[in-house]
PDB file of C-alpha atoms and ligand atoms in Angstrom:
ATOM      1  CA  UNK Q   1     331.784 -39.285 114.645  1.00 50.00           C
ATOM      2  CA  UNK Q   2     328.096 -40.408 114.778  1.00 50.00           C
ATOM      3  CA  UNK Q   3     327.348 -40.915 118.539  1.00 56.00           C
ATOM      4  CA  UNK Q   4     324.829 -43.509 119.449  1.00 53.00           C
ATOM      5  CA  UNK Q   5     321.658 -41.324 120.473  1.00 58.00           C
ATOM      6  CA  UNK Q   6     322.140 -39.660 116.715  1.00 58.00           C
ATOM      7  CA  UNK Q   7     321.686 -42.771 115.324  1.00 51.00           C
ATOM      8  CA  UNK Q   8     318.567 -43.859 117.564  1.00 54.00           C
ATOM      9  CA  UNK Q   9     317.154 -40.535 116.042  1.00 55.00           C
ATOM     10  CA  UNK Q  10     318.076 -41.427 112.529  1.00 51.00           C
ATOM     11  CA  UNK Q  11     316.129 -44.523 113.115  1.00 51.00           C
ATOM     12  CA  UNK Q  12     313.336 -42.552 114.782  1.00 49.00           C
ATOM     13  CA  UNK Q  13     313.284 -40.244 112.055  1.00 48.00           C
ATOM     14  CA  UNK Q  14     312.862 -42.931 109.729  1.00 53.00           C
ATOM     15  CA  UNK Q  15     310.262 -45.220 111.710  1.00 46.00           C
ATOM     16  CA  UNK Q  16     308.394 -41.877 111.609  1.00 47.00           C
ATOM     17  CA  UNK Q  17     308.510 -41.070 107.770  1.00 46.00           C
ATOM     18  CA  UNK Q  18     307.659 -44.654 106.750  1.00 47.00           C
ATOM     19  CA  UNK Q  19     305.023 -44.754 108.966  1.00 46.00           C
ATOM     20  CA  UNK Q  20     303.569 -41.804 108.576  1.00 45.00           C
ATOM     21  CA  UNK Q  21     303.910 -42.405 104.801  1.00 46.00           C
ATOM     22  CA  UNK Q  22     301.766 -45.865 105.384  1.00 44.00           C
ATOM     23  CA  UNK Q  23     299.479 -44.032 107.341  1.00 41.00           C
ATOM     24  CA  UNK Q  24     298.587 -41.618 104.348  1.00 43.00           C
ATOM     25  CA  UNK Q  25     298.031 -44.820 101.702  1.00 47.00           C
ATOM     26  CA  UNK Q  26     295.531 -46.322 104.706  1.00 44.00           C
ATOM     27  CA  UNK Q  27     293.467 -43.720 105.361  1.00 46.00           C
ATOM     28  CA  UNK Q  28     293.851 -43.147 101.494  1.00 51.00           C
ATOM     29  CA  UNK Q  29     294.287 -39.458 101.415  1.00 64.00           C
ATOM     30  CA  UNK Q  30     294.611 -38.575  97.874  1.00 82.00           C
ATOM     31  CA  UNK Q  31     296.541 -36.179  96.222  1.00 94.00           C
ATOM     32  CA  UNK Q  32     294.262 -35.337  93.561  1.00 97.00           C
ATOM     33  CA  UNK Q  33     292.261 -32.157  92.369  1.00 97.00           C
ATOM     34  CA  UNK Q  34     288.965 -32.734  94.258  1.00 98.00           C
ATOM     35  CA  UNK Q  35     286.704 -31.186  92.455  1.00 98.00           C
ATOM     36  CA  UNK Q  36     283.340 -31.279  93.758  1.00 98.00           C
ATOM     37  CA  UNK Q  37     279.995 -30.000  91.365  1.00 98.00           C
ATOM     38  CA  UNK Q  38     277.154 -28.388  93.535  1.00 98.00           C
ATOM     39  CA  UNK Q  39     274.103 -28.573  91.088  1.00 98.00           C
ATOM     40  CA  UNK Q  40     270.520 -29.373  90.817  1.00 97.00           C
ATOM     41  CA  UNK Q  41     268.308 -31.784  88.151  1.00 97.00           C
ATOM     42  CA  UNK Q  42     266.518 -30.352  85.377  1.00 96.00           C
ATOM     43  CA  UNK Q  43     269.255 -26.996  85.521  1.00 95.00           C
ATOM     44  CA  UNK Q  44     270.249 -26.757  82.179  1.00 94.00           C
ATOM     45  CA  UNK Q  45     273.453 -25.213  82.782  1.00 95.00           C
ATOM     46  CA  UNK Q  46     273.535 -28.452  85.132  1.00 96.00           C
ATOM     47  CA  UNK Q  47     272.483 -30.873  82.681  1.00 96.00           C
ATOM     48  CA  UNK Q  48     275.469 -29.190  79.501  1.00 95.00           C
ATOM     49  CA  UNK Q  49     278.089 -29.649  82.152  1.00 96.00           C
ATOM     50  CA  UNK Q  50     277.655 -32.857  83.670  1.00 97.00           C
ATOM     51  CA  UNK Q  51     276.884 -34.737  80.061  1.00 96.00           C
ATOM     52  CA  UNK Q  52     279.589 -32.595  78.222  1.00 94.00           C
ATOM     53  CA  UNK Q  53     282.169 -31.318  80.595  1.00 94.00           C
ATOM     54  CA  UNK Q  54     282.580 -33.881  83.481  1.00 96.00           C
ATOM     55  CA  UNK Q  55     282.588 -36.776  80.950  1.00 95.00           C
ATOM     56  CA  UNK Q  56     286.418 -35.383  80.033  1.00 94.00           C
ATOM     57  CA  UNK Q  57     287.188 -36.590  83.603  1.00 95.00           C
ATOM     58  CA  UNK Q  58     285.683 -40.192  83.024  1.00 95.00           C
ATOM     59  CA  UNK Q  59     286.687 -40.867  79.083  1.00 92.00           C
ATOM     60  CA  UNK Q  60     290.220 -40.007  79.643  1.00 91.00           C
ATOM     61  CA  UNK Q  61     293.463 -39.999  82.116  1.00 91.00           C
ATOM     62  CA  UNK Q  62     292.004 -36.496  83.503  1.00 95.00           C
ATOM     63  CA  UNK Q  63     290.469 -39.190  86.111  1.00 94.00           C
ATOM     64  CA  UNK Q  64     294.016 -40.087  87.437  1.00 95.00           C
ATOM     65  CA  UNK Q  65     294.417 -36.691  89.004  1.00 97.00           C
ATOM     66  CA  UNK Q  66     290.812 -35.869  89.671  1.00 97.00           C
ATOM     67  CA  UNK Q  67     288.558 -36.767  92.123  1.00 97.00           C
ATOM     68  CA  UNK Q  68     284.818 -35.852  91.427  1.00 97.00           C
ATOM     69  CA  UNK Q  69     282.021 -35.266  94.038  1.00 97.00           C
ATOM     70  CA  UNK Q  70     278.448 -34.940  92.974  1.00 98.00           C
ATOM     71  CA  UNK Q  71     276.192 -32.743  95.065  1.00 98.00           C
ATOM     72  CA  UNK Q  72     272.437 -32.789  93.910  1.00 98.00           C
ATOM     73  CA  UNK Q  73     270.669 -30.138  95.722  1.00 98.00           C
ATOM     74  CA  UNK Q  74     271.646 -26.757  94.733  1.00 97.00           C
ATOM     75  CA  UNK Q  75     269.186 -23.770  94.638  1.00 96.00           C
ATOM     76  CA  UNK Q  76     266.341 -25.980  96.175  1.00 96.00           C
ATOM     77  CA  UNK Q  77     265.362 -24.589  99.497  1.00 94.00           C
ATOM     78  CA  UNK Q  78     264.298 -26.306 103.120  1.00 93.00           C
ATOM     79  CA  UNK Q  79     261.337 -24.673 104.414  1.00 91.00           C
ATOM     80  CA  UNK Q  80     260.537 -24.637 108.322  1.00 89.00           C
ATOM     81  CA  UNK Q  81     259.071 -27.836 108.597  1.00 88.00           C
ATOM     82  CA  UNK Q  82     261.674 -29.605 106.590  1.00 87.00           C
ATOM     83  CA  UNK Q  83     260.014 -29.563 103.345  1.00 91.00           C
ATOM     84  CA  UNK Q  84     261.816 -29.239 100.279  1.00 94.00           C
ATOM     85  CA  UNK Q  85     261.412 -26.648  97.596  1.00 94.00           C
ATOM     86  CA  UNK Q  86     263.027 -27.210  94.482  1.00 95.00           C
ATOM     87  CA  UNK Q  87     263.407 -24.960  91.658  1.00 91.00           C
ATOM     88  CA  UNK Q  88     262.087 -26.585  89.081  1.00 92.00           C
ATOM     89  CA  UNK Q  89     258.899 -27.942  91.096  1.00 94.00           C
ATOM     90  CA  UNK Q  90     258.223 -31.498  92.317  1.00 95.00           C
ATOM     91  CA  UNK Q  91     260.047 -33.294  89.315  1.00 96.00           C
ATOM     92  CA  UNK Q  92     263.231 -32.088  90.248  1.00 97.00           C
ATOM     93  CA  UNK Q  93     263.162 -33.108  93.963  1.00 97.00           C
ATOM     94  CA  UNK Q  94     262.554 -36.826  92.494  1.00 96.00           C
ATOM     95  CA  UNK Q  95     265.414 -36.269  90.707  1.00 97.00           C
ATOM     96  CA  UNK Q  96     267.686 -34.989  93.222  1.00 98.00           C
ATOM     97  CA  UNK Q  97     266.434 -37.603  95.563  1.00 97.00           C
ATOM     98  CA  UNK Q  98     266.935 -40.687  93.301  1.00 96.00           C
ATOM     99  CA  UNK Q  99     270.300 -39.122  92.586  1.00 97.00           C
ATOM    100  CA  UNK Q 100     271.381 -38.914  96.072  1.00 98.00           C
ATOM    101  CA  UNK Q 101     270.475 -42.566  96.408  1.00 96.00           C
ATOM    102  CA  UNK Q 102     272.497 -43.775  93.169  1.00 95.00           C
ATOM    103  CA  UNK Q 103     275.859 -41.717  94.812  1.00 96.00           C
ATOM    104  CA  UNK Q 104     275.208 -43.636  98.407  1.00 95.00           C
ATOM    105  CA  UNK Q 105     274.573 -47.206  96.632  1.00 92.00           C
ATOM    106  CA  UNK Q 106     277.164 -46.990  93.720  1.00 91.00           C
ATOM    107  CA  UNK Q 107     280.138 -46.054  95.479  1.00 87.00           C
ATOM    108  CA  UNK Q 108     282.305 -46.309  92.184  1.00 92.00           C
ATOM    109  CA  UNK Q 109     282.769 -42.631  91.043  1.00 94.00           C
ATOM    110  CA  UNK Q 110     282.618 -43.982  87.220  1.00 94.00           C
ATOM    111  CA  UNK Q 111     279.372 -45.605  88.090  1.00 93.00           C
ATOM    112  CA  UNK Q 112     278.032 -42.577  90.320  1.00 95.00           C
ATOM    113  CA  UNK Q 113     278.763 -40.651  87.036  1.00 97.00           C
ATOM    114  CA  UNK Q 114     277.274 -42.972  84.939  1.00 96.00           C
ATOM    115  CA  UNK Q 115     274.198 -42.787  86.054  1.00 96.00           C
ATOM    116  CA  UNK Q 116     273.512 -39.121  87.077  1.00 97.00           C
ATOM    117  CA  UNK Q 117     274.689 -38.287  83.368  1.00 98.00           C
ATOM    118  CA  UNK Q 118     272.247 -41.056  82.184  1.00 97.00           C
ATOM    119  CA  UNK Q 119     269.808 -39.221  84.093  1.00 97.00           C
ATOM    120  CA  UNK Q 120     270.593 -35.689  83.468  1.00 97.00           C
ATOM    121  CA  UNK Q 121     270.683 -36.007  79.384  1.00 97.00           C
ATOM    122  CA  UNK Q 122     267.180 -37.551  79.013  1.00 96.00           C
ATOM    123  CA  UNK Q 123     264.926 -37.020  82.031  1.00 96.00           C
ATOM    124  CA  UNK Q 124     262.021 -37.900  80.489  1.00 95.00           C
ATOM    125  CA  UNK Q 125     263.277 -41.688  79.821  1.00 92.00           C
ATOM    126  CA  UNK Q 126     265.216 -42.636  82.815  1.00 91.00           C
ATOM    127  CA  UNK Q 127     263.426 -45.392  84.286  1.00 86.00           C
ATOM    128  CA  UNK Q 128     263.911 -47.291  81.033  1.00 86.00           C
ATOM    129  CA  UNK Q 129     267.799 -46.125  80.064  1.00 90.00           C
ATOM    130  CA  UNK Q 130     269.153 -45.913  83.686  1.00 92.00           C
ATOM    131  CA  UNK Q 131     268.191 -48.573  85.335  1.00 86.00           C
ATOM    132  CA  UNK Q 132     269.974 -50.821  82.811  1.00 78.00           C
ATOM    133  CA  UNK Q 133     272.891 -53.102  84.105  1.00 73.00           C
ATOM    134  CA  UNK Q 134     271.309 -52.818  87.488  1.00 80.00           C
ATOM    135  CA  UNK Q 135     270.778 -55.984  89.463  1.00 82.00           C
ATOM    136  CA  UNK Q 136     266.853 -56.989  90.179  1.00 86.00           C
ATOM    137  CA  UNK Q 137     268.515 -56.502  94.127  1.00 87.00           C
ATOM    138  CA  UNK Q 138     270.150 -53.144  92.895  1.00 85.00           C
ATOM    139  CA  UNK Q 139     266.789 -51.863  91.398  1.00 87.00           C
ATOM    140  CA  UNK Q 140     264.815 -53.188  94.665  1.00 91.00           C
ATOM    141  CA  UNK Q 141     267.819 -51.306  96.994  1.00 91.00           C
ATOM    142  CA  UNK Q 142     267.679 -47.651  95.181  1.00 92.00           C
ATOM    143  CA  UNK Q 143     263.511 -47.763  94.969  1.00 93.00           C
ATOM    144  CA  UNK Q 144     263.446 -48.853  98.838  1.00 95.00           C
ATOM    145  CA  UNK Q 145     266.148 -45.910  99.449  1.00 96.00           C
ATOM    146  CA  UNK Q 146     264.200 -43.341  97.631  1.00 95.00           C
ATOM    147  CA  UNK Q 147     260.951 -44.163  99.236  1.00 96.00           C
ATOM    148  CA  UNK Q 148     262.228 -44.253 102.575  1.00 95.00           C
ATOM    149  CA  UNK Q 149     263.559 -41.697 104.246  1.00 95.00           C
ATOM    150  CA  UNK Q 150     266.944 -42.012 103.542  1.00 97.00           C
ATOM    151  CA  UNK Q 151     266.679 -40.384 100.521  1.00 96.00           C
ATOM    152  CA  UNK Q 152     265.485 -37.137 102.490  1.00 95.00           C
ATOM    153  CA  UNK Q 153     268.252 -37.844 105.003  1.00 97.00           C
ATOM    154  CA  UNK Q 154     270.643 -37.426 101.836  1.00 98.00           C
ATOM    155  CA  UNK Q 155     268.923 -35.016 100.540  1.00 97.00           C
ATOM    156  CA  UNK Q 156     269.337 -33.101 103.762  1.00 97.00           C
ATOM    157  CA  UNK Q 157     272.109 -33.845 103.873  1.00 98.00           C
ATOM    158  CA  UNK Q 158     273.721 -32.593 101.032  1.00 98.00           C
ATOM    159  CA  UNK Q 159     271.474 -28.982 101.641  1.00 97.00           C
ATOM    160  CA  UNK Q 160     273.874 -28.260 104.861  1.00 97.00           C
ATOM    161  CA  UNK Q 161     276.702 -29.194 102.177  1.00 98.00           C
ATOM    162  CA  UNK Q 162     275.370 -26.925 100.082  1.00 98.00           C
ATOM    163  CA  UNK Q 163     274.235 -23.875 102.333  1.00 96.00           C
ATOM    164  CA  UNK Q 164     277.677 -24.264 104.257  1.00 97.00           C
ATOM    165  CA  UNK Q 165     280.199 -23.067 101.294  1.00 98.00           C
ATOM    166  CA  UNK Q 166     282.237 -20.552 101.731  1.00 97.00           C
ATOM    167  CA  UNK Q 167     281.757 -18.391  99.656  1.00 97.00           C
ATOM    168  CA  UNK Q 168     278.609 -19.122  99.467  1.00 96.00           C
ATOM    169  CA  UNK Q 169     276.912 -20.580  95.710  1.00 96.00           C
ATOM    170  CA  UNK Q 170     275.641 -17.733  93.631  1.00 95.00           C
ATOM    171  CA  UNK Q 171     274.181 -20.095  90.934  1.00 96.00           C
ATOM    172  CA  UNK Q 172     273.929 -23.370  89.495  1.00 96.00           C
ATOM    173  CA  UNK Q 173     276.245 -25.477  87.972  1.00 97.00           C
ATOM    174  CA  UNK Q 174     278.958 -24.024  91.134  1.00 97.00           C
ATOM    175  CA  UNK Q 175     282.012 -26.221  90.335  1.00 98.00           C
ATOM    176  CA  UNK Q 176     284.535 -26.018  93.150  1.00 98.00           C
ATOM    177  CA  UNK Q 177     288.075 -27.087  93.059  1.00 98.00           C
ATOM    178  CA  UNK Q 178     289.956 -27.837  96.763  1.00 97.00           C
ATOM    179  CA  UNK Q 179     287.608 -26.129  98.027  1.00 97.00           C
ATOM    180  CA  UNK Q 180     287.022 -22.862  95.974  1.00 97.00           C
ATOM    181  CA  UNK Q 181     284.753 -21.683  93.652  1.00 97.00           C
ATOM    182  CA  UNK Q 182     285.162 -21.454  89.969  1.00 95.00           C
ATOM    183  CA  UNK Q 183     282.528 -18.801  89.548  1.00 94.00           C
ATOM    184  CA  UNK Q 184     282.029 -18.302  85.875  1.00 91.00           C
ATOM    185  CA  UNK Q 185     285.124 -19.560  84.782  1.00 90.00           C
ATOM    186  CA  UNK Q 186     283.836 -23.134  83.954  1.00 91.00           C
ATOM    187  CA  UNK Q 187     284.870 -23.397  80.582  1.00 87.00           C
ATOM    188  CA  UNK Q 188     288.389 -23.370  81.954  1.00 89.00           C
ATOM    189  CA  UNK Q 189     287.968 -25.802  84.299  1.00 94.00           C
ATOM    190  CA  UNK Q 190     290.616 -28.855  83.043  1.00 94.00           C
ATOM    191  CA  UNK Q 191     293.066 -26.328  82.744  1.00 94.00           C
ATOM    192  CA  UNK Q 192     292.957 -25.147  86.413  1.00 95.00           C
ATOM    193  CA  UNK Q 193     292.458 -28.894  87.141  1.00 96.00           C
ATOM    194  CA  UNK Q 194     295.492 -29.743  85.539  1.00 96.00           C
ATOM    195  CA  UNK Q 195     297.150 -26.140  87.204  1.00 95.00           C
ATOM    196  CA  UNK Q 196     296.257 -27.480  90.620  1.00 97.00           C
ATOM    197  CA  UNK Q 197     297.503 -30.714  90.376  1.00 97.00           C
ATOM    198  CA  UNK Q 198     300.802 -31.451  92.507  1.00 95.00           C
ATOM    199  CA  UNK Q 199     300.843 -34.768  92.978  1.00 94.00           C
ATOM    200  CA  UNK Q 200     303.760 -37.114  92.017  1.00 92.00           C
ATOM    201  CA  UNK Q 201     301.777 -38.718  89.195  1.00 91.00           C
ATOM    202  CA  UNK Q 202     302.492 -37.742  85.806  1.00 92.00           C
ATOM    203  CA  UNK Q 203     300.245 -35.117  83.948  1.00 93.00           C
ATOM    204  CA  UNK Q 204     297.595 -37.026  81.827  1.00 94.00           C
ATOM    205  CA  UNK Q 205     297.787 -36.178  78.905  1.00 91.00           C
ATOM    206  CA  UNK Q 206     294.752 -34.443  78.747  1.00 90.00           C
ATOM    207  CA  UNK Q 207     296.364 -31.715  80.440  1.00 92.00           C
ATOM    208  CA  UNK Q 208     299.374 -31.170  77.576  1.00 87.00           C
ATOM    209  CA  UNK Q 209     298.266 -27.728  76.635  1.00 61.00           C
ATOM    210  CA  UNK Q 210     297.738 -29.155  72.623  1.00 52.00           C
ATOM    211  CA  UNK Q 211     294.411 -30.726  73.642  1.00 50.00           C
ATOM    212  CA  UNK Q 212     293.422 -28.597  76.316  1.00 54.00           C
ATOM    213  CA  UNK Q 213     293.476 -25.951  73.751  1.00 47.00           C
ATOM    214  CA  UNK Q 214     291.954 -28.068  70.783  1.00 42.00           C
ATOM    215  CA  UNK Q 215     288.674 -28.736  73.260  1.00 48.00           C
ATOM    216  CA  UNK Q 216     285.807 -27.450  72.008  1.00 49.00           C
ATOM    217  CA  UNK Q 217     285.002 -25.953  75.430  1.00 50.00           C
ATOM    218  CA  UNK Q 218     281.534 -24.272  76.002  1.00 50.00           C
ATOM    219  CA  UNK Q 219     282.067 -20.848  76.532  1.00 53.00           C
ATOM    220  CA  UNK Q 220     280.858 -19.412  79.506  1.00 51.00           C
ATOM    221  CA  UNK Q 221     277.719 -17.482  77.432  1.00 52.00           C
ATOM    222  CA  UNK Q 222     276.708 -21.000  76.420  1.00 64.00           C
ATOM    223  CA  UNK Q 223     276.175 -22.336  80.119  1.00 74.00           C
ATOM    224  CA  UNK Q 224     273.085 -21.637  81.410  1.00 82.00           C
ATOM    225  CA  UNK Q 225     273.278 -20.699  85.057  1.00 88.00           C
ATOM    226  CA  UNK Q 226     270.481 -20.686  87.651  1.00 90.00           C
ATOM    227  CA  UNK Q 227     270.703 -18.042  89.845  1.00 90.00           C
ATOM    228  CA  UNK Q 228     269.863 -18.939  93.861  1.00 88.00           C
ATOM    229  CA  UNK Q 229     267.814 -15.562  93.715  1.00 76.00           C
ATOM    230  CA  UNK Q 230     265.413 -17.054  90.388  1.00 73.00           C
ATOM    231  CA  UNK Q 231     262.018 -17.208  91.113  1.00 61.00           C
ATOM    232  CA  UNK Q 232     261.067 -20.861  91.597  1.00 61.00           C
ATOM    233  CA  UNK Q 233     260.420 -22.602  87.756  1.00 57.00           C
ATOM    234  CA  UNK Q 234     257.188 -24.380  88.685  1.00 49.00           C
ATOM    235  CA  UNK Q 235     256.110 -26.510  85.035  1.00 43.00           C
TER     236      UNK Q 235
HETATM  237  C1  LIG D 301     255.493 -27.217 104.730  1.00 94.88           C
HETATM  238  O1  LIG D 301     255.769 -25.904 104.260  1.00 94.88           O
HETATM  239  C2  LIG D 301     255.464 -25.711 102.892  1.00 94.88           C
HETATM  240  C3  LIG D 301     255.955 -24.340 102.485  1.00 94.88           C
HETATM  241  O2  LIG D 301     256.016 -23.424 103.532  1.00 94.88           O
HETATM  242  C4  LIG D 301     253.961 -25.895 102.685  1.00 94.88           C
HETATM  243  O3  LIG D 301     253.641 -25.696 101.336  1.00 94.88           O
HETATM  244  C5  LIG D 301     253.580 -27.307 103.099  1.00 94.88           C
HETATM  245  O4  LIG D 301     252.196 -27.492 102.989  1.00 94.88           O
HETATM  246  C6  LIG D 301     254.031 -27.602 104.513  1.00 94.88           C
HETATM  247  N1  LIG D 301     253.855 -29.032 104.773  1.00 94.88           N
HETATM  248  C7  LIG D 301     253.414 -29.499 105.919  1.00 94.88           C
HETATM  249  C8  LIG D 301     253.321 -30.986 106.046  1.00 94.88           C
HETATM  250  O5  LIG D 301     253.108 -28.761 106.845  1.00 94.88           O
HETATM  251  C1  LIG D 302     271.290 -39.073  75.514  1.00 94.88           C
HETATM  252  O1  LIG D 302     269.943 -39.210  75.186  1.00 94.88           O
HETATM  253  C2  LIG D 302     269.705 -39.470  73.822  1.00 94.88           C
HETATM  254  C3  LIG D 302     268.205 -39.465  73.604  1.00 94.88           C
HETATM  255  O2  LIG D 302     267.536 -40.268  74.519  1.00 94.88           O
HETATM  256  C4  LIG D 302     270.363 -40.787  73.435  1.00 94.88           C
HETATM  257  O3  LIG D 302     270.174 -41.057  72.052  1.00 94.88           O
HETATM  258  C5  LIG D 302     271.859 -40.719  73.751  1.00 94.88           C
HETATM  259  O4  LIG D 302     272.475 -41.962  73.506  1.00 94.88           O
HETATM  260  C6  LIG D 302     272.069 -40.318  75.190  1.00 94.88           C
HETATM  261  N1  LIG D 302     273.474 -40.088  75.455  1.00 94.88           N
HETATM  262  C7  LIG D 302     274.073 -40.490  76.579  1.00 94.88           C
HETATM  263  C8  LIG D 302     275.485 -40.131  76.701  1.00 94.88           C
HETATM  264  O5  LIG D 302     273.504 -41.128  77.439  1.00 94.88           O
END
């Protein structure tokens, strides 16, 4: 027989699962892959795998299990007096910067992406092609945040994300997924994506092993890696 205090537990025990159950939709903890790309502007490595890799995420159902973060900074360096040193010389800490300010202002990850890989496959041209579908208030909020100094505050920012990982990056693109590093292996990253995932969702279909196979991946001698150790590119 089922004495009374059992059954105050039961209902204990079930406040408790419900509720903690709510909790986890509020604060919105996810369940997908989060896969976050360390990188830096003007990289060409960089550039290949955020206009020809990451887009796999965006222009299929990869996106229901993946969650992307974009982290422009990379090899640059912070000197003493908080100056920053980029790789490929002064154009690529504009780039980084105004990229850091379109991830803080378009908080949509589609629209995040958008835009860096509007930016990243024509450099030259981006003012014109980027910019496009912005509001006039939209243009006027990203120009004030890149020539104020929240865009070094980002920028800043995302160098202690940067020089924080464990392991540490060895070179540009680094692609990690919950957490750890894909090294070389990036042309097999929507396979370990789809490996990963254990949420309750069903597979996308992107992950059936038919099309991961069929993609005409980049293989790894393709991607062009810069190394943290290059000697600054100054052009
Ligand atoms: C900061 O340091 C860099 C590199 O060490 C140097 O080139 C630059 O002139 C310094 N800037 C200021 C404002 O001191
Ligand atoms: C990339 O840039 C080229 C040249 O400017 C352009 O024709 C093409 O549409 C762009 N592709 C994307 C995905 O933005």
């Amino acid at each position: 027989m089922v004495s009374p205090s059992s059954i105050t537990k039961l209902v204990f025990l079930a406040c408790f699962v419900l509720f903690s159950f709510s909790d986890n939709l509020v604060t919105g903890q996810s369940d997908k892959v989060q896969l976050n790309l360390y990188y830096e502007s003007l990289c060409p490595g960089c550039q290949m795998f955020i206009v020809d890799e990451l887009v796999k995420v965006f222009d299929s159902d990869l996106f229901t299990i993946t969650d992307v973060k974009l982290v422009p900074f990379g090899n640059a360096e912070i000197s003493d007096n908080k100056t920053v040193i980029c790789q490929h010389g002064e154009e690529e800490c504009k780039l980084n910067a105004f990229e850091a300010c379109g991830i803080k202002i378009l908080t949509n990850p589609k629209s995040q992406y958008k835009f860096i890989r509007c930016i990243e496959n024509d450099t030259k041209n981006y003012e014109q092609n980027c910019f496009q579908g912005f509001g006039d208030d939209q243009k006027e909020v990203m120009n004030d945040c890149y020539n104020s100094d929240l865009s070094k505050k980002l920028i800043l920012e995302n160098a202690k994300q940067t020089m924080s990982l464990k392991p540490k990056h060895e070179f540009v693109p680094w692609v990690t997924l919950n957490g750890k590093p894909l090294y070389e292996k990036l042309n097999d990253w929507v396979a370990q994506v789809c490996k990963l995932y254990k949420g309750k969702a069903p597979l996308p279909k992107e992950c059936s092993s038919g099309s991961v196979l069929s993609e005409t991946v980049k293989t790894t001698s393709e991607l062009q890696f810069s190394y943290v150790n290059d000697a600054m590119i100054i052009n």
